[in-house]
Amino acid sequence: MAAISVRAVSHSFGLPGKQNRIAALKNVSFDVAPGEFVTILGPSGCGKSTLLNMVGGLLSPSEGAVQVDGTPVLQPLPERIAYVFQESTLFPWYTVEENFAILLRCRDVPRSEWRTRTLAALTSVGMQDFAGHYPKQLSVGMRQRINLARGIASDTDILLMDEPFAALDEQSRMVLGEDLSALLGRTGKTILFVTHSLAEAVFLSDRILVLSARPGRVKATVAVNEPHPRPPDFMLTSDFSELRNQCYALLRDEIRLAMAEAVA
Amino acid sequence: MSGPAAGTIAELAPARRRVAAGWLHGSAALRWGTLITIAVLWEVAARWSGNNGLVAPPTAILRALVTQILPDGQIRAALIVAVVEITAAYAIAVAGGFLIGVAVGWTRLGRNSLFPIVLFFYAIPQVAFLPLFVLGFGIGPAAKIAFGCSHGIFPVIVNTIAGMRNINPQYVSAARCMGISRAGIVRHVIFPHITGSFFAGLRLSMTMTMLGVILAELYVSTAGIGYFTRQFADTFDPAPLFALISVLTAIAIAMNAMVRLAERHWLRWKG
Amino acid sequence: MTETSRLWPCAIQGLIAAGGLLLWFVVTQSGEVSPLFLPAPDAVVNAWVALVRSDEFWPAVGVTLTTIAAAYILAAVAGLLTGWLITRSPLLTRAFEPLVSGIFAIPITLFFPLFILLFGIGQESKLAYGAVYGFFPVALNTIAGFAHVDRRLVDAARCMGLSRFGLFRHVLLPAASPVIFTGLRVGFFICFASVLGGEAIASAAGIGHNIALSAELFEPARMYAWIVCVVAAALVLTALVSTIERRFRDS
């Protein structure tokens, strides 16, 4: 059975019949197998995040259905799905450790294990020395690393990631991408990842869904047959650039369409 | 975007935002519906209790407005004087507040040394000085204008300085390099930059100016609006008192609206 | 900041304060200003000492402070409750937030004669007036605080499986509390000024009444003595409130 199953999902914002009604997604269907890393790639405004919000149970689609392990998603499912947002969603009024404590309390982890679990998660992203810091005291990149660690520490089978590296500079993105690939090779989580970076998509995914400009449809699927963890050298191979070019060719017209619509 | 206001418990309900969005358009209807319901209940309660309470029902207020307040030349004159006082006090407060704000906010030294003094005076309840204004300026419009101005000037000063503190020094440097004069820098760099904060100050300043003028009007009960409110209150005549206050409320709403219209006109470029 | 750049502002502030006092002396000595409007500083000091020693001082202060306290408690409780209830639904927030802010933009002093009509000349009218005026900033900021919590943080909390109470305790309350504290502070000073103002306009007791009475009886030194008390009280309260606020923010 598919870990995530999206069936004929369409979604619009605004009231039916109103001028400002926007069709964000149109008849999107796909499955994600257990342990698979699937990336949704598309021009800005094509409904990538909307789609992820539906899988996460934060939004109900206007039409169609989303299922996780065969059960329909009607609300957030904290035991099964962890969500890493675009920007750090660490609570600014708590220290890093307190932020983890809230999560672990929700996960019903016994209090005695909180500290070791927190440190383990922080160590996995190289942030073990910052448990006592407030988010404001850290750089954007550090915050997002911890945000990622918190998502992984949720210990769910499914991880949704909405452009988790968007706020980072290119160098940090690369390093974090490598870390993520290594981490996921070990844990075997099912991941649905949203990005508009071609290199990120190719480097991380088993499968890439290319979405069209608004309203988003699945325009094409690109498979990346390369085992995890992927070495940084993968980016230098001709396979990598070929896949990247293939994605760009699929996207180019859609990006222009999206930009034209954004101006109009 | 018509997304719902962020983060209320009500939205915890299983992903129902789509349905909620449909109801949001009824918010204005709900607001006016509630106000009309209150007016109707007020009317019914007043009639049911025999109409001899101290709270006049809406219809009696309307009748008093048409038959007692509006035809009365003296009350009309008092209202016009109040509007003139508010306008004059506001004009002085805005112009003076802007000039003082720019002067104090221009340099870092000015901000560090003089701004605390401004805040010190802002923190004092000026109403303690109300009798002093009447002693100094008499019971005529001068005292009311001065007192209104003393209330209205502080929000303008404080918001002008707050806006100037956030100016990106690169804009000023760029203007200097282009050879723009000091006045030109105020006009073309500083003023457009502080408009957001400045207009927030203007809105608050209007409320405070009206507060100051009305306080002084009510304090001086031998003439003007204060005389009439005292008359109606002393004779336990609620309907004309409510009616007079309704007119003043309408004036206050209109003056607030004018400030907002001006703001919308000047801030078009902000989109 | 260097040592000298911190020194200059202090020096300038000191100079201005000293200059103001000096001006007060010179102007009153020269006889240019009527002593009815501005009495000499020493006359004010003498009047102040006499005032504090008099029998009527503490009762008047007591009346005003009790009224302010009662008005503020009413305003704060009602404001917090109203703000909380309105933000339980986006529809209610959209319907009533403009109403509350619209009324607050009107000087509520306009309605003061109604309070006199309904509650009489005694302290009850000042209490009600102060409570109503102080209610608005508390309610408005409570609405603003709870209605504008960062959407992403709420989503993140829901995805982690926080309970309703957990969401309130760990997300909504900490996110909203700085804004709510501002409302509580503004509300307090509005209560303070409203009660004093109400007493000055129409009442039979309290500090505001005594200021107005001294003016009517042409006892300017005594009026200034009362004003000094109000200014001192305002400064002490400002310092106190900001200390409390800082303590809360740190913890």
Tab-separated table of N, CA, C and O in Angstrom, chain A residues 1-7 30-34 55 65-74 77 80-81 158:
chain	number	residue	atom	x	y	z
A	1	MET	N	0.837	-1.201	0.000
A	1	MET	CA	0.000	0.000	0.000
A	1	MET	C	0.874	1.254	0.000
A	1	MET	O	1.915	1.300	0.648
A	2	ALA	N	0.413	2.277	-0.698
A	2	ALA	CA	1.183	3.522	-0.782
A	2	ALA	C	1.173	4.230	0.574
A	2	ALA	O	0.178	4.172	1.302
A	3	ALA	N	2.297	4.844	0.918
A	3	ALA	CA	2.357	5.603	2.165
A	3	ALA	C	1.495	6.858	2.052
A	3	ALA	O	0.724	7.198	2.952
A	4	ILE	N	1.643	7.542	0.932
A	4	ILE	CA	0.818	8.725	0.683
A	4	ILE	C	0.131	8.520	-0.652
A	4	ILE	O	0.758	8.083	-1.622
A	5	SER	N	-1.160	8.830	-0.682
A	5	SER	CA	-1.890	8.669	-1.928
A	5	SER	C	-2.753	9.902	-2.154
A	5	SER	O	-3.611	10.222	-1.335
A	6	VAL	N	-2.482	10.600	-3.258
A	6	VAL	CA	-3.229	11.814	-3.587
A	6	VAL	C	-4.092	11.478	-4.792
A	6	VAL	O	-3.575	11.044	-5.832
A	7	ARG	N	-5.409	11.637	-4.648
A	7	ARG	CA	-6.348	11.203	-5.680
A	7	ARG	C	-7.167	12.365	-6.224
A	7	ARG	O	-8.000	12.912	-5.507
A	30	PHE	N	-1.110	11.297	-7.406
A	30	PHE	CA	0.153	10.566	-7.370
A	30	PHE	C	0.219	9.734	-6.095
A	30	PHE	O	-0.566	9.948	-5.160
A	31	ASP	N	1.138	8.783	-6.072
A	31	ASP	CA	1.359	7.946	-4.889
A	31	ASP	C	2.808	8.087	-4.465
A	31	ASP	O	3.681	8.326	-5.293
A	32	VAL	N	3.045	7.924	-3.183
A	32	VAL	CA	4.408	7.866	-2.688
A	32	VAL	C	4.551	6.533	-1.955
A	32	VAL	O	3.780	6.249	-1.037
A	33	ALA	N	5.525	5.712	-2.393
A	33	ALA	CA	5.715	4.400	-1.763
A	33	ALA	C	6.432	4.571	-0.436
A	33	ALA	O	7.138	5.567	-0.234
A	34	PRO	N	6.276	3.613	0.512
A	34	PRO	CA	6.988	3.713	1.791
A	34	PRO	C	8.498	3.803	1.557
A	34	PRO	O	9.052	3.070	0.736
A	55	VAL	N	-1.645	17.272	2.303
A	55	VAL	CA	-1.131	16.004	2.812
A	55	VAL	C	-0.930	16.098	4.325
A	55	VAL	O	-1.179	15.153	5.063
A	65	ALA	N	-9.240	13.551	-2.787
A	65	ALA	CA	-8.958	13.064	-1.444
A	65	ALA	C	-7.478	12.769	-1.279
A	65	ALA	O	-6.766	12.492	-2.236
A	66	VAL	N	-7.022	12.849	-0.031
A	66	VAL	CA	-5.646	12.510	0.312
A	66	VAL	C	-5.690	11.412	1.366
A	66	VAL	O	-6.472	11.492	2.317
A	67	GLN	N	-4.899	10.346	1.155
A	67	GLN	CA	-4.861	9.265	2.134
A	67	GLN	C	-3.426	9.016	2.569
A	67	GLN	O	-2.491	9.149	1.787
A	68	VAL	N	-3.304	8.638	3.840
A	68	VAL	CA	-2.013	8.228	4.361
A	68	VAL	C	-2.178	6.839	4.936
A	68	VAL	O	-3.047	6.629	5.796
A	69	ASP	N	-1.403	5.892	4.467
A	69	ASP	CA	-1.526	4.489	4.879
A	69	ASP	C	-2.972	4.028	4.777
A	69	ASP	O	-3.469	3.304	5.644
A	70	GLY	N	-3.675	4.480	3.744
A	70	GLY	CA	-5.030	4.005	3.523
A	70	GLY	C	-6.113	4.736	4.275
A	70	GLY	O	-7.289	4.517	4.011
A	71	THR	N	-5.762	5.630	5.216
A	71	THR	CA	-6.805	6.374	5.916
A	71	THR	C	-6.839	7.813	5.408
A	71	THR	O	-5.792	8.422	5.179
A	72	PRO	N	-8.045	8.357	5.231
A	72	PRO	CA	-8.145	9.730	4.719
A	72	PRO	C	-7.582	10.752	5.718
A	72	PRO	O	-7.743	10.597	6.926
A	73	VAL	N	-6.920	11.769	5.185
A	73	VAL	CA	-6.349	12.821	6.032
A	73	VAL	C	-7.384	13.935	6.181
A	73	VAL	O	-7.743	14.583	5.210
A	74	LEU	N	-7.880	14.144	7.409
A	74	LEU	CA	-8.856	15.196	7.653
A	74	LEU	C	-8.317	16.261	8.589
A	74	LEU	O	-8.892	17.325	8.749
A	77	LEU	N	-1.944	14.667	11.471
A	77	LEU	CA	-1.756	13.357	12.099
A	77	LEU	C	-0.356	13.316	12.718
A	77	LEU	O	0.582	12.810	12.109
A	80	ARG	N	1.920	10.206	12.678
A	80	ARG	CA	2.390	9.644	11.414
A	80	ARG	C	3.173	10.626	10.559
A	80	ARG	O	4.021	10.213	9.775
A	81	ILE	N	2.816	11.890	10.668
A	81	ILE	CA	3.398	12.876	9.752
A	81	ILE	C	4.086	13.990	10.532
A	81	ILE	O	3.497	14.567	11.446
A	158	ILE	N	6.538	9.449	8.078
A	158	ILE	CA	6.407	10.370	6.946
A	158	ILE	C	6.900	11.762	7.344
A	158	ILE	O	6.581	12.261	8.421
